[in-house]
Structure formats: C-alpha cells, structure tokens
Short mmCIF file of C-alpha atoms and ligand atoms in Angstrom, two decimals:
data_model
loop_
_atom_site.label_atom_id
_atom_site.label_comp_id
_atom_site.label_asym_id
_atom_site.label_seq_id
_atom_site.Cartn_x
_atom_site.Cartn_y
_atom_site.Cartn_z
CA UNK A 1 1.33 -57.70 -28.87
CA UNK A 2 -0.78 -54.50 -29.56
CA UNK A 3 1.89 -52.16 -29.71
CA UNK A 4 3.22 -52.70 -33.15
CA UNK A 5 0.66 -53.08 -34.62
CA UNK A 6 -0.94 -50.86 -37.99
CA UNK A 7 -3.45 -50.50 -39.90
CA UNK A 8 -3.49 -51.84 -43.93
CA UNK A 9 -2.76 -48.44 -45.27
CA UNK A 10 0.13 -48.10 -47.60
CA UNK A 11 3.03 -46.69 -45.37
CA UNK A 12 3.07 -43.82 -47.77
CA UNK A 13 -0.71 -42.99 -47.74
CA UNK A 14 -0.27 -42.90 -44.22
CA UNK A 15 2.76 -40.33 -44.43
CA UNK A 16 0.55 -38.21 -47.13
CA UNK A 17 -2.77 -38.11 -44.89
CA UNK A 18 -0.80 -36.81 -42.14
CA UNK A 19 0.65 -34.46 -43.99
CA UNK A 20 -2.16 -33.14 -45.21
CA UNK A 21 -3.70 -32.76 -42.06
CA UNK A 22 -0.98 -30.62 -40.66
CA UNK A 23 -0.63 -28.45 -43.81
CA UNK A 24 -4.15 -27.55 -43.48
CA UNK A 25 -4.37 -26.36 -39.55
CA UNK A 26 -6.14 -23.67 -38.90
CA UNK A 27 -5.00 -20.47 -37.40
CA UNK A 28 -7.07 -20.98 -34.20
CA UNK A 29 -4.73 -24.13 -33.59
CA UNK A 30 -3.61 -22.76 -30.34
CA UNK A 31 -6.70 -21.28 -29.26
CA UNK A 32 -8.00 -24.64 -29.85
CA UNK A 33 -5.34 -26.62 -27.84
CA UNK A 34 -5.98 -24.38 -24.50
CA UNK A 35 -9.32 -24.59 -24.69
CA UNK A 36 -10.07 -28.22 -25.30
CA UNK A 37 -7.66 -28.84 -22.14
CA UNK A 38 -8.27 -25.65 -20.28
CA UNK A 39 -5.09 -24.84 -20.23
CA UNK A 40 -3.27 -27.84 -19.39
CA UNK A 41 -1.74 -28.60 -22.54
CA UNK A 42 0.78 -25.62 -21.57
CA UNK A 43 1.16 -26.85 -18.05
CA UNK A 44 2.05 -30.71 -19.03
CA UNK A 45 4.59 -29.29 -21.76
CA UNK A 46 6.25 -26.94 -19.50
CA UNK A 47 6.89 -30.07 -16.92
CA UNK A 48 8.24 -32.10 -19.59
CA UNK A 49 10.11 -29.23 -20.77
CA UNK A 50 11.85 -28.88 -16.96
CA UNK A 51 12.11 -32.58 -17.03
CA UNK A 52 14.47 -32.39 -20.05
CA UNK A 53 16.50 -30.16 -18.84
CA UNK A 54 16.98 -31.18 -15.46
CA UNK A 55 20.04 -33.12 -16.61
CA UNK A 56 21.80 -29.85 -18.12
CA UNK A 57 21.45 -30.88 -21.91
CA UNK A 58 23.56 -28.29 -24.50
CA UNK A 59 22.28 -29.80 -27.40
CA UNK A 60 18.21 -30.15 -27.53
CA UNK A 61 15.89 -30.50 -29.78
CA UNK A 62 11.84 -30.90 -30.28
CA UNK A 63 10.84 -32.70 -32.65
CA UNK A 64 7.18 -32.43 -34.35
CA UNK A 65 7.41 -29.15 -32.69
CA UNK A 66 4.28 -28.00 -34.76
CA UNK A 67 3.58 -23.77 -33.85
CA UNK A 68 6.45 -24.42 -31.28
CA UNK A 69 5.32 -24.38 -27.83
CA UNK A 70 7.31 -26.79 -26.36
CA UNK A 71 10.23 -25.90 -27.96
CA UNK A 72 9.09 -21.63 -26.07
CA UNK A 73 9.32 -23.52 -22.96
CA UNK A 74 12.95 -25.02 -23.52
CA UNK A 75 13.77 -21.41 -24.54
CA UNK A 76 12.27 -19.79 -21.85
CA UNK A 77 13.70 -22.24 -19.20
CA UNK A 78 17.39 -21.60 -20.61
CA UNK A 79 17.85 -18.21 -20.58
CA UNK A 80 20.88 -18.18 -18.59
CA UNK A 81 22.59 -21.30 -19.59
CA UNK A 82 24.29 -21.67 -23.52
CA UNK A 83 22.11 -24.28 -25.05
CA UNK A 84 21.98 -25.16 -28.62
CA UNK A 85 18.01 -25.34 -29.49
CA UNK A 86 16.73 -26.91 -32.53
CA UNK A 87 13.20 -27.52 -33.55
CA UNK A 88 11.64 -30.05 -36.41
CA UNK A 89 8.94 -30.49 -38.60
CA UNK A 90 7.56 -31.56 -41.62
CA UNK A 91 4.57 -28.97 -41.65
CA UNK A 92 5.39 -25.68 -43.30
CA UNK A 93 2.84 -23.32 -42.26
CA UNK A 94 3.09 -24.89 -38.67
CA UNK A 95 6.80 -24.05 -38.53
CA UNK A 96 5.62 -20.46 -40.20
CA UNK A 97 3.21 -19.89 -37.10
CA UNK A 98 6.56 -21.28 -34.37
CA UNK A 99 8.46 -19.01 -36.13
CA UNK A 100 6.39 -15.84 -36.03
CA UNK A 101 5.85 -16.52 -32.34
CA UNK A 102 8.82 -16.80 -31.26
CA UNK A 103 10.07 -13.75 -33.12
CA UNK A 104 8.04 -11.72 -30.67
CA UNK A 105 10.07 -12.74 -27.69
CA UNK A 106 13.10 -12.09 -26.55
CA UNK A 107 14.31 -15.60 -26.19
CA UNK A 108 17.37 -17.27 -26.72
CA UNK A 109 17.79 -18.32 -30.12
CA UNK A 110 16.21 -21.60 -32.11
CA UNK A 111 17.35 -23.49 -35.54
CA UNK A 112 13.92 -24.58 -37.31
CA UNK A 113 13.79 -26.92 -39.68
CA UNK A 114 11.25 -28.86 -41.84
CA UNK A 115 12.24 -32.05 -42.00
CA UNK A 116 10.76 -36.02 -41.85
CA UNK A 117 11.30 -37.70 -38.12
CA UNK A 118 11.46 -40.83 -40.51
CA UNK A 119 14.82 -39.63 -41.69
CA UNK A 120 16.41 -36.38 -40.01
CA UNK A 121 19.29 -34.10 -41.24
CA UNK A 122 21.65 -34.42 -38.25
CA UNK A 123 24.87 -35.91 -37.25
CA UNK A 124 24.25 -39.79 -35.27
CA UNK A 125 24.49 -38.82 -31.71
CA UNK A 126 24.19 -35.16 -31.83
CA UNK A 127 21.57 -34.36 -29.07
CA UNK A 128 22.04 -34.35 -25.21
CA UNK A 129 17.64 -34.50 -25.30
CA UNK A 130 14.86 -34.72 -27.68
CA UNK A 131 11.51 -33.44 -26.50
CA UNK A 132 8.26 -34.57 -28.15
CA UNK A 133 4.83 -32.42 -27.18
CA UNK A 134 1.55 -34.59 -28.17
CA UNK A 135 3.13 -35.97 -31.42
CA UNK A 136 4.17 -39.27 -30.22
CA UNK A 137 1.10 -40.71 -30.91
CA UNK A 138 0.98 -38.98 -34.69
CA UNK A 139 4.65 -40.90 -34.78
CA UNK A 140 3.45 -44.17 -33.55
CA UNK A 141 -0.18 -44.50 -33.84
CA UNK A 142 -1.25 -47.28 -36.62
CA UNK A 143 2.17 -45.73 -38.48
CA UNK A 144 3.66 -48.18 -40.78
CA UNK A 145 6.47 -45.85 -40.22
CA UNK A 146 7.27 -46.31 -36.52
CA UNK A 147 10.32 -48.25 -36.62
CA UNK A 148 11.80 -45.41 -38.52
CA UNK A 149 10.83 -42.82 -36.64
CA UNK A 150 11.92 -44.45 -33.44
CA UNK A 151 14.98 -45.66 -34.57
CA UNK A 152 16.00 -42.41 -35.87
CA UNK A 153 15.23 -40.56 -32.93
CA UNK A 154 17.10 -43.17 -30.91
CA UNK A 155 20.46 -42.46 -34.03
CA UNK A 156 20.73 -38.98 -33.04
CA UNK A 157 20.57 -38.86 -29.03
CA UNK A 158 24.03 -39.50 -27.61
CA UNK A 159 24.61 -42.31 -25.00
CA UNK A 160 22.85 -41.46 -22.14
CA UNK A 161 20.76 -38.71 -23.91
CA UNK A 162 17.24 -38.56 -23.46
CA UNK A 163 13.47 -38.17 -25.12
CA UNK A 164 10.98 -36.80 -23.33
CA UNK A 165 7.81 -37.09 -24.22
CA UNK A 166 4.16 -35.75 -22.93
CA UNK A 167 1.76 -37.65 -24.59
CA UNK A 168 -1.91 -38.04 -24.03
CA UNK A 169 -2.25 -42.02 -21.91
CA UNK A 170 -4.94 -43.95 -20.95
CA UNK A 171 -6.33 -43.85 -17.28
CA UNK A 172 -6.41 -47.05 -15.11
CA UNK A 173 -9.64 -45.76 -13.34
CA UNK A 174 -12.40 -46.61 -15.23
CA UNK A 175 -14.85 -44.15 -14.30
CA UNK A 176 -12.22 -41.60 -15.56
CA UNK A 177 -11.56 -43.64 -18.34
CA UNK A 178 -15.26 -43.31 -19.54
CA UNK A 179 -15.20 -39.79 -18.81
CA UNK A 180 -12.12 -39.59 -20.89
CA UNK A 181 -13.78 -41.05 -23.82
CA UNK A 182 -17.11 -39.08 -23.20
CA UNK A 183 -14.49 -36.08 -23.72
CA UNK A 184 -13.34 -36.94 -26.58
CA UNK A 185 -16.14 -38.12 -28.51
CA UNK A 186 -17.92 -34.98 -27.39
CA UNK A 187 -15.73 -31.76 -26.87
CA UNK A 188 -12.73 -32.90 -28.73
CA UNK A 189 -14.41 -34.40 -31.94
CA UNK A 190 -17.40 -33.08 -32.15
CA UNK A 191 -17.27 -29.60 -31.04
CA UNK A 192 -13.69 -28.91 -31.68
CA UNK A 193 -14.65 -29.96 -35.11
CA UNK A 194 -17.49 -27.96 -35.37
CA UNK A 195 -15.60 -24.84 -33.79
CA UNK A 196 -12.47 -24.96 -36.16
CA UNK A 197 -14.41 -26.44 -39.23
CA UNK A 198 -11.62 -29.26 -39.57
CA UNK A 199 -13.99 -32.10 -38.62
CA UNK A 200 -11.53 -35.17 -40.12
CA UNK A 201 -9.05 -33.86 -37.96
CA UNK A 202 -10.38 -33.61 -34.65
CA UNK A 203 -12.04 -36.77 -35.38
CA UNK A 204 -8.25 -37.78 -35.88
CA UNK A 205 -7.35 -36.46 -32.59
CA UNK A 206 -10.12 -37.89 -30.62
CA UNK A 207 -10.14 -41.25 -31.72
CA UNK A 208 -6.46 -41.85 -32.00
CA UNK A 209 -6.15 -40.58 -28.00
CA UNK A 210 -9.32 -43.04 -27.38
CA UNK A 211 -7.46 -45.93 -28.67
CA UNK A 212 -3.93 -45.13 -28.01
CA UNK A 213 -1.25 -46.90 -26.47
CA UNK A 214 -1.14 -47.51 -22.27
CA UNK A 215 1.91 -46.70 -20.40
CA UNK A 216 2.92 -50.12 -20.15
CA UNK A 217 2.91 -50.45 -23.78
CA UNK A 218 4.09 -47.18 -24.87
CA UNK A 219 7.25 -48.47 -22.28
CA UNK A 220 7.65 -51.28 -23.95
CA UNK A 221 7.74 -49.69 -26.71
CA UNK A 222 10.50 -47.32 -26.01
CA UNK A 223 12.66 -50.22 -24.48
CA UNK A 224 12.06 -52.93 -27.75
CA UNK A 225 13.51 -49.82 -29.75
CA UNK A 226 16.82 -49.79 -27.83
CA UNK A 227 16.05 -46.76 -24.97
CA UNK A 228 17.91 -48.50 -21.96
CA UNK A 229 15.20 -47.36 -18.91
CA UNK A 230 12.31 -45.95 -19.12
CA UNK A 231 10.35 -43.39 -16.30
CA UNK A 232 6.59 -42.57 -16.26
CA UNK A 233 5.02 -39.77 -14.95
CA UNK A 234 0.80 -39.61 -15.24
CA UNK A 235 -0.98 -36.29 -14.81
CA UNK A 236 -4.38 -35.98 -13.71
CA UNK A 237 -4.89 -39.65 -13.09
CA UNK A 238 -3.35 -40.81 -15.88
CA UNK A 239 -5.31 -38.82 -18.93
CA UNK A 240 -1.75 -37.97 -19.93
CA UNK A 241 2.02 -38.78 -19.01
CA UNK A 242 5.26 -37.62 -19.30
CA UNK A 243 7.84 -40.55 -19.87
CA UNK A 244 11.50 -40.09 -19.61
CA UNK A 245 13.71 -42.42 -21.97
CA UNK A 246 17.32 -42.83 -21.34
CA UNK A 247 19.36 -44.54 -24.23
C1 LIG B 301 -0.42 -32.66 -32.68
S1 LIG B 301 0.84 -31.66 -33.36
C2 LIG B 301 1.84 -31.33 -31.92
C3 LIG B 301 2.61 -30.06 -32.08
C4 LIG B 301 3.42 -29.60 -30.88
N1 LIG B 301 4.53 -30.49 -30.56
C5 LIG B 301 2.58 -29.35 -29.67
O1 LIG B 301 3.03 -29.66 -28.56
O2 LIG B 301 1.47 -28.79 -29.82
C6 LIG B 301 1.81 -32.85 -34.24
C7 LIG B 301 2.92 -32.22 -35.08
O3 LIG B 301 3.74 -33.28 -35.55
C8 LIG B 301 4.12 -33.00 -36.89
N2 LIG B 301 4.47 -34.28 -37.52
C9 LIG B 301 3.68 -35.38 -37.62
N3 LIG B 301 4.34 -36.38 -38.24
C10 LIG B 301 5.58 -35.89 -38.52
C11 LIG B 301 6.74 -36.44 -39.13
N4 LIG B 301 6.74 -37.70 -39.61
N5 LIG B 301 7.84 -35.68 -39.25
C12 LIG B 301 7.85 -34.40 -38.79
N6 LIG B 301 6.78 -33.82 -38.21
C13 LIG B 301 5.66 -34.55 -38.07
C14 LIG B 301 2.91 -32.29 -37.49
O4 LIG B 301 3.23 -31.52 -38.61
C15 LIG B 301 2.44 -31.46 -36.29
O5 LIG B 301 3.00 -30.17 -36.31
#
C-alpha cells in the first residue's frame, strides 16, 4: 500500500526541514496563496469551514492554522453562536501574521497556540471539530511522523467529533490531471518561486501536491487510523477535496 509509505529521512530531519520552511515564509504568503489559485484557496476553506460547523460544534479547533485563514472563516461563520475557537501551530512568525490579522476584525475571540500536531497540549476528547486548511499533506506526506499526528488528532476529538479537511487531491480525468501537473511544475514551482524568492519551498509545494495521496487513499487513510466514516467532496474536478471524518 502507497499510503504509508516515507521517505529514508530521519523522522526528525523531516520535523526540522519543515520547520524551517515555515519559519522562513515570506510576508507575501497570502498574496501568494490567492494568486496561485485565483482566489480559490479562500473559497474551498470557507466550504470546509461551513462544513464543520454544520453539526453545531462548541469546541473547534484548526490545526496547522499557519496566518489563520481558516480558522477567520470559523470566526466569521460563528458570530452569533458561543463557540470556543482554538488555533495551532508550530510556526511562530506564521501564528504572529494570524494573530495580527485577526486583531483587525471584530470577530469573536480565538486561543492561539504554537504547538507540535505530533503531540498537542489538550485534554483527550476535548473538540466537537478539528479543521485542517492545505496542511494535511505537510502532516502526512512522506512524514515518518504520520501515525502521530493522526493519532493525536483522532485523541482529542470527542466521539462523534469531526476533522475536516480541504486538501489539494488528485483528478481522475487525465487531461486535467496533466494540466494539473503542467500547473504546478510551471506557476506553482517555478514562478511562485521566482516571485517570492523561496524556490525550495514552492518546489515543496508543487511536487508534494503532484505526488500526493488520491481520495481513495487519503480515505483509507483516515479509516486505518480509527475515524469511523469517511465523506468526500472534490472541487473543480477533483484538483482538491474536502473530506469529512467522523470518529
Ligand atoms: C501550507 S500551510 C497551511 C496554513 C493554513 N492552514 C492555510 O490554510 O493556509 C501549513 C502549515 O502547517 C504548519 N505545520 C506543519 N507541520 C506542523 C506540525 N507538525 N505541527 C504544527 N504545525 C505544523 C506550518 O507551520 C504551516 O503554517
């Protein structure tokens, strides 16, 4: 099986490099994101964001939430209803640019914190719903330290909780599946690297999308790590998905 599979790095290295890629983001991270998707990335995260709370959670949190969009959108979408929001992450000056953001609106209140997802600093059970915007595959691609992630994120949902996650997929079609590649070899690596001057990390980003998981695996995935029933949703023709876990 493909899905658990990782590359010979030592598990730590792996942690480090990651690390150090998301210490070193540039400020133009979000001018970046909306451009190299044209705006979708918001789009996709606000539908997961609606997704997750269709159920009424009142505890939530987003993990990896990086400069916090996802996390805006949970806000945003809960302004009349008490909700506990909480958002993670183990990058500093990413949490530093969430934070600053949201202190210009006039949302409802959110607990940062910078923590691991290999080993988090709440109670087992405590969320109703964990979101997860475009880090799933930083959690799970080639990571020798996917077991832990997953089954920590599966320790702190309650019963019947549930992760949401939006996560860039592979497309069945194969002409779209080329020009999905095309993309990312040439926008996404190459020019977004260029544009933001962070070349190894685009490259990252491009190459880790081209070879990441398929639905079917990313579901099997999800259900080998305890989740009891798993939903897809693809967006434009698979390119990315939404998939809804219930433990
Ligand atoms: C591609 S960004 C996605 C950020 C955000 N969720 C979004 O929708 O744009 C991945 C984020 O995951 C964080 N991350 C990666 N591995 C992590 C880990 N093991 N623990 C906590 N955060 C992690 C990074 O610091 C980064 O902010």
């Amino acid at each position: 099986m493909r899905v658990m599979e990782t590359k010979h790095e030592h598990p730590e290295d792996k942690r480090r490099s990651l690390y150090r890629m998301f210490t070193r983001v540039p400020s133009s991270y979000d001018l970046m994101n909306r451009l190299l998707t044209l705006g979708l990335d918001e789009r996709w995260r606000k539908k997961a964001a609606k997704k997750c709370l269709a159920a009424g959670p009142s505890r939530v949190m987003d993990l990896c939430t990086g400069t916090g969009d996802m996390v805006m959108h949970l806000s945003r979408l809960s302004k009349n209803g008490k909700r506990e929001l909480h958002a993670l992450d183990f990058s500093p000056p990413m949490l530093n640019l969430a934070r600053k953001k949201v202190a210009k609106k006039a949302l409802i209140p959110i607990r940062f914190t910078e923590g691991d997802a290999a080993s988090m600093p709440y109670e087992t059970g405590y969320f109703d719903a964990i979101t997860v915007g475009f880090a799933f595959r930083n959690l799970t691609y080639r990571n020798p330290h996917t077991p832990d992630h997953l089954s920590e994120i599966l320790r702190i949902i309650r019963k019947d909780g549930r992760l949401v996650i939006v996560e860039t997929a592979q497309p069945d079609n194969r002409l779209l599946k080329f020009l999905f590649r095309l993309y990312m070899k040439v926008f996404v690596a190459r020019l977004g690297g260029w544009i933001s001057g962070h070349r190894a990390a685009y490259r990252y980003l491009a190459y880790s999308a081209i070879h990441y998981y398929t639905p079917a695996e990313i579901k099997e995935l999800l259900l080998q790590s305890g989740f009891s029933r798993v939903e897809t949703y693809p967006l434009m023709g698979g390119i990315a998905a939404i998939y809804v876990a219930v433990k």
